[in-house]
XYZ file of C-alpha atoms in Angstrom:
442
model
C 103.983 114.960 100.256
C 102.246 117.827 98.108
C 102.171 120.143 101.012
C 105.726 119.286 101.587
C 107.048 119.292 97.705
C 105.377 122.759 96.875
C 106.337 124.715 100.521
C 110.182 123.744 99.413
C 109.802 124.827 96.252
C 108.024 128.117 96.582
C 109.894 128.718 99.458
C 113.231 128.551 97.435
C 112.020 130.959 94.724
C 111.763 133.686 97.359
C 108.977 133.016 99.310
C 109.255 134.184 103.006
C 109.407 130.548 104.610
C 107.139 131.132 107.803
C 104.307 131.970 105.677
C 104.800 129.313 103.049
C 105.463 126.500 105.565
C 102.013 127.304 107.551
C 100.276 127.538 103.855
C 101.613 124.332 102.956
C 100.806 122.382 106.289
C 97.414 124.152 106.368
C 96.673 121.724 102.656
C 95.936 118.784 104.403
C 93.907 119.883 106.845
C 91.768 122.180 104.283
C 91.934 119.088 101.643
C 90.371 116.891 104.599
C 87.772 119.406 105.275
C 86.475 119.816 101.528
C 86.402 115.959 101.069
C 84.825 115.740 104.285
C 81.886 118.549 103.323
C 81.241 116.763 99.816
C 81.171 113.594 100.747
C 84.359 112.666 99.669
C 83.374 111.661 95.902
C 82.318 112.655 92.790
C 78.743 111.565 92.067
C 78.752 111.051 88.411
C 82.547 110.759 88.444
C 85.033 108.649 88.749
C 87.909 108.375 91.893
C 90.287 109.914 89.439
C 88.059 112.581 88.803
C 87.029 113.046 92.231
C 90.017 113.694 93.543
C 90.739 116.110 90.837
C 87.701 118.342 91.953
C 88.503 117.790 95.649
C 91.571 119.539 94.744
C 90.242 122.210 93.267
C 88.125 122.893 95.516
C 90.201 123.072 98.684
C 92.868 125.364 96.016
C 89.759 127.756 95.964
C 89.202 127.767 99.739
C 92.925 128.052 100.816
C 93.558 130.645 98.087
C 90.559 132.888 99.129
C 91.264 132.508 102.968
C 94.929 133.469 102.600
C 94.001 136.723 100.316
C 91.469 137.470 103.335
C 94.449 137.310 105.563
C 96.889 138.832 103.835
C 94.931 142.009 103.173
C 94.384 142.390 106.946
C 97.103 140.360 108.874
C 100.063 141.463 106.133
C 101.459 138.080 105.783
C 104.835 139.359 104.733
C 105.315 137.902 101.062
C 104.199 138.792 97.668
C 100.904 137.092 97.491
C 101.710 136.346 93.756
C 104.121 133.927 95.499
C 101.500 132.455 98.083
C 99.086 132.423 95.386
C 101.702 130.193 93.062
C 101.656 128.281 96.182
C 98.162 127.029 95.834
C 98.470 126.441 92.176
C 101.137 123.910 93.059
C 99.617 122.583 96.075
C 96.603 121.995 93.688
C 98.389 120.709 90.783
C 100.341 118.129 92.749
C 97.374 116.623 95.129
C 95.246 116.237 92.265
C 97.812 114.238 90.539
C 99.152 112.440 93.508
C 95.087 111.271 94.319
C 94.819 110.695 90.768
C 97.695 108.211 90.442
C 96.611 106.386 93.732
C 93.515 105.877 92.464
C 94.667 104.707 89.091
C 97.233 102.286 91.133
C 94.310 101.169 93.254
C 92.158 100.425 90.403
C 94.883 98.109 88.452
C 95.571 96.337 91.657
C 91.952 95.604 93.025
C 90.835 94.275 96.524
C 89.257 91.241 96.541
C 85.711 91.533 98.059
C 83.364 88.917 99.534
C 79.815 89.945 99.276
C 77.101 88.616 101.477
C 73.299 88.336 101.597
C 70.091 87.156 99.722
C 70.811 85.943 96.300
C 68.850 88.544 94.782
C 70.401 91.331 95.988
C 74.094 89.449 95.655
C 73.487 89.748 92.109
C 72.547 92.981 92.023
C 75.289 94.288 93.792
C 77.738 92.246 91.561
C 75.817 93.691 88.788
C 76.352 97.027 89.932
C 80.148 96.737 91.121
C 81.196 95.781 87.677
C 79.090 98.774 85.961
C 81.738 100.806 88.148
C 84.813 99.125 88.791
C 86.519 100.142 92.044
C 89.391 99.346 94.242
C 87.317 96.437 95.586
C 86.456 94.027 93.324
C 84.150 91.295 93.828
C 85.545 87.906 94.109
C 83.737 85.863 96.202
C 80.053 85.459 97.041
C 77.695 84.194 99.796
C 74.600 83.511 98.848
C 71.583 82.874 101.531
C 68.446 81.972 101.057
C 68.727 80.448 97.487
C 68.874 76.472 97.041
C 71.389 76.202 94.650
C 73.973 78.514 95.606
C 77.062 77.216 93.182
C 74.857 77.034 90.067
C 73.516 80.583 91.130
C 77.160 82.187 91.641
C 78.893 80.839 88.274
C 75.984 82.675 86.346
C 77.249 85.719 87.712
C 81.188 85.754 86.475
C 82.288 82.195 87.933
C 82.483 83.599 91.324
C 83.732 81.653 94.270
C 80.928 80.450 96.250
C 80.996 80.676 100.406
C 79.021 77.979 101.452
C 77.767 79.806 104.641
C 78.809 82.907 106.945
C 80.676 80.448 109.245
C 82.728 80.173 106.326
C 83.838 83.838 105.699
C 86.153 83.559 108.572
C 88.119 81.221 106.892
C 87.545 83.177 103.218
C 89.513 86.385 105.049
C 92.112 84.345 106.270
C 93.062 82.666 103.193
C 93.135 86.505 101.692
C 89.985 88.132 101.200
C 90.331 91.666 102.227
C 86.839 92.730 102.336
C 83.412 91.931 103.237
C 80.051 93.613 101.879
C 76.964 92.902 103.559
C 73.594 93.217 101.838
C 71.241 93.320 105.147
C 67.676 91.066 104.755
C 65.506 88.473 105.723
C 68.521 85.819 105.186
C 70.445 88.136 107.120
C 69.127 89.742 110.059
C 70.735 92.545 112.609
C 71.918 89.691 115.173
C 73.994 87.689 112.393
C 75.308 91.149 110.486
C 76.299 92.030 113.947
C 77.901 88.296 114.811
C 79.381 88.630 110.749
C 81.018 92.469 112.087
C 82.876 91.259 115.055
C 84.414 88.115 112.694
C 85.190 90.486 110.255
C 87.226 92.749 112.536
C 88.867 89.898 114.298
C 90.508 88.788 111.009
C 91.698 92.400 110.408
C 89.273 92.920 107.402
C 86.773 95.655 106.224
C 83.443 95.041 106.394
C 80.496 97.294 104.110
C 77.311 97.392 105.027
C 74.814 98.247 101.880
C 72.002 100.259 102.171
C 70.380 99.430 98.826
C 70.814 103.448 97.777
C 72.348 103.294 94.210
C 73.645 106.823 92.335
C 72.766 108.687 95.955
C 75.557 111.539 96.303
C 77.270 111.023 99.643
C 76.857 114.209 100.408
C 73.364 113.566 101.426
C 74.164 110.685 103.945
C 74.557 111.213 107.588
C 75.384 109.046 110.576
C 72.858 108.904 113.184
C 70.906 107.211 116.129
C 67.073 106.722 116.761
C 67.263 105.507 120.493
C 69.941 102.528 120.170
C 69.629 101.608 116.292
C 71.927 102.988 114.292
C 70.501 104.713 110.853
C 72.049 106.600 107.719
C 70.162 109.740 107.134
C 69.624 110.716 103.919
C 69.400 114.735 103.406
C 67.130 116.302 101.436
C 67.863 116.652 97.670
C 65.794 119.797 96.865
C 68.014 122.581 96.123
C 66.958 125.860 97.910
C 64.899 128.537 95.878
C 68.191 130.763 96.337
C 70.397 127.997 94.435
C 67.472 127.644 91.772
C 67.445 131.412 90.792
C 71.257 131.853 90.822
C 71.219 128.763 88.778
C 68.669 130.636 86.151
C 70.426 133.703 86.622
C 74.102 132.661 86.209
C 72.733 130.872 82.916
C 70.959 133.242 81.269
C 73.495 136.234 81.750
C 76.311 133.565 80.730
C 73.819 132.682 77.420
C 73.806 136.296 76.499
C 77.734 137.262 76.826
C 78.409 134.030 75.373
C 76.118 135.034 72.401
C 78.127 138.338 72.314
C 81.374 136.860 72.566
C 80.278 134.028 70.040
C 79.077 136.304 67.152
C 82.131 135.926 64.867
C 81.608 132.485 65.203
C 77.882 132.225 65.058
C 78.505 134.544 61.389
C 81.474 131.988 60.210
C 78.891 128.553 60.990
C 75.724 130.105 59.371
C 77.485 131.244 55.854
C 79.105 127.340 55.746
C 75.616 125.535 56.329
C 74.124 128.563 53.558
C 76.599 127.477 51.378
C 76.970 123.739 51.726
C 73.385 123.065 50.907
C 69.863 124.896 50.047
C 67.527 125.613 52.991
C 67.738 127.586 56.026
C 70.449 127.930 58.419
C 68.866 127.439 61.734
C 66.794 124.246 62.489
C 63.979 124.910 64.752
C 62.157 122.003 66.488
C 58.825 121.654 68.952
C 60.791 119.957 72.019
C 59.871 119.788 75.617
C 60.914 121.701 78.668
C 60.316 122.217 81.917
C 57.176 120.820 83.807
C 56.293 119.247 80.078
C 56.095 122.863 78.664
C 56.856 122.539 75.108
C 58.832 125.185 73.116
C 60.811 125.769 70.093
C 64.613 124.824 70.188
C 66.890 125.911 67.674
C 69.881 124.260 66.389
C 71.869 125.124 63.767
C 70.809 122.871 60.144
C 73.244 119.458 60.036
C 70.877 117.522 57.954
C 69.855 118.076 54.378
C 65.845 120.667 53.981
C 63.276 117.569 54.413
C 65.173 115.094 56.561
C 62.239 115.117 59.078
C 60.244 113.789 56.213
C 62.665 110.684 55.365
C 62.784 109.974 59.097
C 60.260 107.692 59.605
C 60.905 105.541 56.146
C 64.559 105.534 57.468
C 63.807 104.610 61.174
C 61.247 101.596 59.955
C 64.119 99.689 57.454
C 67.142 100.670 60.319
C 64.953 98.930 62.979
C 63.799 96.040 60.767
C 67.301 95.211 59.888
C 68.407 94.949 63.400
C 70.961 97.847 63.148
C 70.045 99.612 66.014
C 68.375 98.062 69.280
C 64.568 99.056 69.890
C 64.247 101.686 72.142
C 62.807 105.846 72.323
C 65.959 106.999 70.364
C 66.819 107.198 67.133
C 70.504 107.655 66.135
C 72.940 106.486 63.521
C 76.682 106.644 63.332
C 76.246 107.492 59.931
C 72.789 108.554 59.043
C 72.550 109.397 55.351
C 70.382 112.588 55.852
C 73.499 115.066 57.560
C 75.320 116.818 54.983
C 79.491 117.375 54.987
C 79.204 120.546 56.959
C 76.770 119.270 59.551
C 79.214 116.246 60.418
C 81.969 118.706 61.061
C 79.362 120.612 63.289
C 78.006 117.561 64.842
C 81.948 116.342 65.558
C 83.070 119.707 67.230
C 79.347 120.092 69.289
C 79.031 123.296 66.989
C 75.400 122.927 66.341
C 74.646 123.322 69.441
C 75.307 126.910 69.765
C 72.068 128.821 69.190
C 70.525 126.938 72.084
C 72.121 129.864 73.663
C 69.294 131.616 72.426
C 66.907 129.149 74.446
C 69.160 129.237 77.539
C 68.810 132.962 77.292
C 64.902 133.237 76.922
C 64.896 130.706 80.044
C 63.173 127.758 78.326
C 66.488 125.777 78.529
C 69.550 125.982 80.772
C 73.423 125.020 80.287
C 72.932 122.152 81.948
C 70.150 119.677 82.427
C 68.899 116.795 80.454
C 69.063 116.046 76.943
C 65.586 118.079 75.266
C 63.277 115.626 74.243
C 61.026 115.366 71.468
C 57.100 115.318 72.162
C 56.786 111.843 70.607
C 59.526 110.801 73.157
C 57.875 111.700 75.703
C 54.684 110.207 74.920
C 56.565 106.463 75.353
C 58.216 107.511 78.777
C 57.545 105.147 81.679
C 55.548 106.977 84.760
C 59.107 107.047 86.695
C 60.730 109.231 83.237
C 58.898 112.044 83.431
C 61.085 113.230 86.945
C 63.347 114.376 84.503
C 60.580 117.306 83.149
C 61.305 118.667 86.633
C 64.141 120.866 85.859
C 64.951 122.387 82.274
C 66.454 120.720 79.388
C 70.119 121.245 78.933
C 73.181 121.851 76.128
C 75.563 119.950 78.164
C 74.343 117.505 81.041
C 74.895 113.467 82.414
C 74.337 112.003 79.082
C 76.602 114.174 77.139
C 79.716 114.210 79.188
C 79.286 109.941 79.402
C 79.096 108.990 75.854
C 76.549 110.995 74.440
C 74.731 108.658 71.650
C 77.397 105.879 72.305
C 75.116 105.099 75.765
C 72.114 102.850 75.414
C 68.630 104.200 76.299
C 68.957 102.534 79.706
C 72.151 104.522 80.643
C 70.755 107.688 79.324
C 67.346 107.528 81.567
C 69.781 106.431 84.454
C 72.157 109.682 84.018
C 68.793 112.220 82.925
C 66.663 110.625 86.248
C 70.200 110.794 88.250
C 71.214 114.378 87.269
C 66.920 115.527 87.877
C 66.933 114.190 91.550
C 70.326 115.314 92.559
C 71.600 118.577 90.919
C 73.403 121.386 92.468
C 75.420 124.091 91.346
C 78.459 121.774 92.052
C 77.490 119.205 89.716
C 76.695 121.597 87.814
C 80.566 123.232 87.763
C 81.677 120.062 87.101
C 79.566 118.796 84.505
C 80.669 122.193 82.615
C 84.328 120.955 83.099
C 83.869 118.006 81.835
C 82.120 119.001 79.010
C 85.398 120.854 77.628
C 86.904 116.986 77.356
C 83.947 115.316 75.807
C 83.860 117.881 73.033
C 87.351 117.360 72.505
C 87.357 113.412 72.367
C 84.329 113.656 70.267
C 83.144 110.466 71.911
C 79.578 109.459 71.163
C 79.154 112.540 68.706
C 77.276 111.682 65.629
């Protein structure tokens, strides 16, 4: 319909239509192919937002191929016009996959899931974390002696006695089945469970256990007649790492450059608004557990570090704020006017430039933590010293200090396993939205 909706229209501004109507019906095919290659989904995103990059990114393909041609093949018309093309091809699939995803979302699937009680819980756990177009509504449990008592504890579900009864759970509606293979369901039932499945026209999912994986990394595959999912590796190559470091720290120093005025404007207003220095400089740690000095500029009043633990021990014993390795307040007494303003537009931020250009932080990465912080991490935290501290990152785009300490070492550990300059890109992007919604800043 995109394809379709934009070749019409470009076509009747003055495009040549040959040209236009094989750019337009080449969209599908190059939207397929990008989905395809990235595993058709967003990571750390939503659908919505998924299909938004997925557009992008096949705009950027199709664009580049047809300048390619044009400059050797002489397609005929202006490129502005095939290039205007694109825009609307792009425009008008990511708001078409948008809106189906929205639609999906308000009118859920229902979804049976299947499989050891254990895992039937975590998997319910997990779905509602992340709503989807399939929405658990019903749920099997094996193995556990009291399935009904079990099931209400987790949202009043309705309970399948036993997989001879999923047949007639499809039939009455269900749309979908998701399988959690173990013990209490072995490869000869999942496979008897499949073939009743597909005889009552539904969908069956088979989990793997893999939570927060990018899809990108799974294959298909066969070892001798069992079929596997392999899962790719998620090192980044050395060549990604040092474009990564170099993109960064030439991007720190023009945006320093380009930033001055700014820079001047925020340091005279925190001079002014109260006594002490401008720039707030702080031992934090980096890469590989490396600590070094991170500057911010001042939102607090000279001395707040001092008050910090007096503050921390009567917030904590009054049960403001739930125990955990942060420390933030909506409205901690110790920032002045000007820092709020700073805090509310991410302005603060801005000399970490500095450390992005010395290479001791990047753009993105994980939030920097304090040393004291990291003396309380858990042995699995500190895989998120294995690549640099950030100014943008998981945690920041996703709430920032609204998330609780669980979600944050979810998003740091996720981001320090799996990043890639594509997560990357779109972490950037998204950072332009969380700045402006101001969500979690404080």
């Amino acid at each position: 319909m995109a394809a379709g909706l934009a070749g019409l229209g470009v076509a009747a501004a003055g495009g040549a239509a040959p040209p236009v109507v094989a750019t337009a019906a080449c969209w599908p095919l190059v939207g397929s192919a990008v989905r395809w290659r990235h595993g058709g989904d967003a990571a750390e995103g939503s659908a919505p937002g998924a299909a938004t990059v997925t557009a992008v990114r096949a705009g950027a393909v199709l664009a580049l191929v047809l300048l390619l041609a044009d400059a050797f093949l002489d397609l005929g018309p202006d490129p502005r016009h095939l290039l205007a093309l694109v825009a609307v091809l792009v425009v008008l699939g990511a708001a078409g996959q948008t809106t189906r995803a929205r639609v999906a979302r308000l009118h859920p699937s229902p979804l049976l899931v299947v499989g050891p009680t254990e895992q039937v819980v975590g998997a319910v756990t997990e779905l509602a974390r992340r709503p989807d177009r399939w929405t658990p509504s019903a749920v099997c449990l094996l193995g556990a002696e009291d399935r009904t008592t079990v099931a209400r504890e987790i949202d009043g579900l309705t309970v399948v006695p036993d997989l001879d009864d999923v047949g007639a759970w499809v039939s009455a509606g269900g749309r979908g089945v998701l399988a959690l293979p173990g013990a209490c369901l072995p490869a000869a039932r999942l496979q008897d469970l499949g073939r009743l499945v597909d005889d009552a026209g539904a969908r069956l999912f088979v989990g793997t256990g893999l939570v927060d994986l990018p899809l990108r990394r799974l294959r298909s595959g066969a070892l001798g007649s069992l079929r596997v999912l392999r899962v790719g590796s998620g090192r980044p190559s050395p060549v990604a790492r040092a474009a990564k470091v170099a993109v960064e720290r030439g991007g720190a120093v023009l945006g320093l450059l380009l930033l001055l005025p700014v820079l001047l404007v925020v340091a005279a207003a925190v001079r002014r608004d109260s006594p002490g220095p401008v720039l707030f400089r702080q031992t934090r740690v980096g890469l590989h557990g490396e600590p070094f000095t991170m500057l911010k500029f001042r939102t607090m009043h000279d001395g707040a570090d001092a008050r910090r633990a007096s503050l921390e021990d009567a917030v904590r014993r009054s049960g403001a704020v739930a125990p955990g390795v942060l420390f933030k307040l909506p409205a901690d007494p110790r920032v002045t006017r000007v820092g709020r303003v700073l805090r509310r537009w991410s302005l603060d931020e801005l000399p970490q430039l500095v450390n992005v250009a010395r290479g001791e932080m990047a753009m993105v990465g994980p939030r920097p933590a304090l040393p004291a912080e990291v003396e309380r991490y858990p042995s699995e935290m500190h895989r998120r010293l294995t690549v640099r501290p950030g100014i943008t990152g998981l945690w920041q785009v996703s709430g920032r200090s609204d998330l609780s300490w669980d979600e944050t070492v979810r998003l740091d550990l996720h981001y320090a396993d799996h990043w890639s300059l594509d997560l990357d890109l779109r972490i950037l992007v998204r950072t332009i939205g969380a700045v402006l919604s101001h969500r979690g800043a404080y």
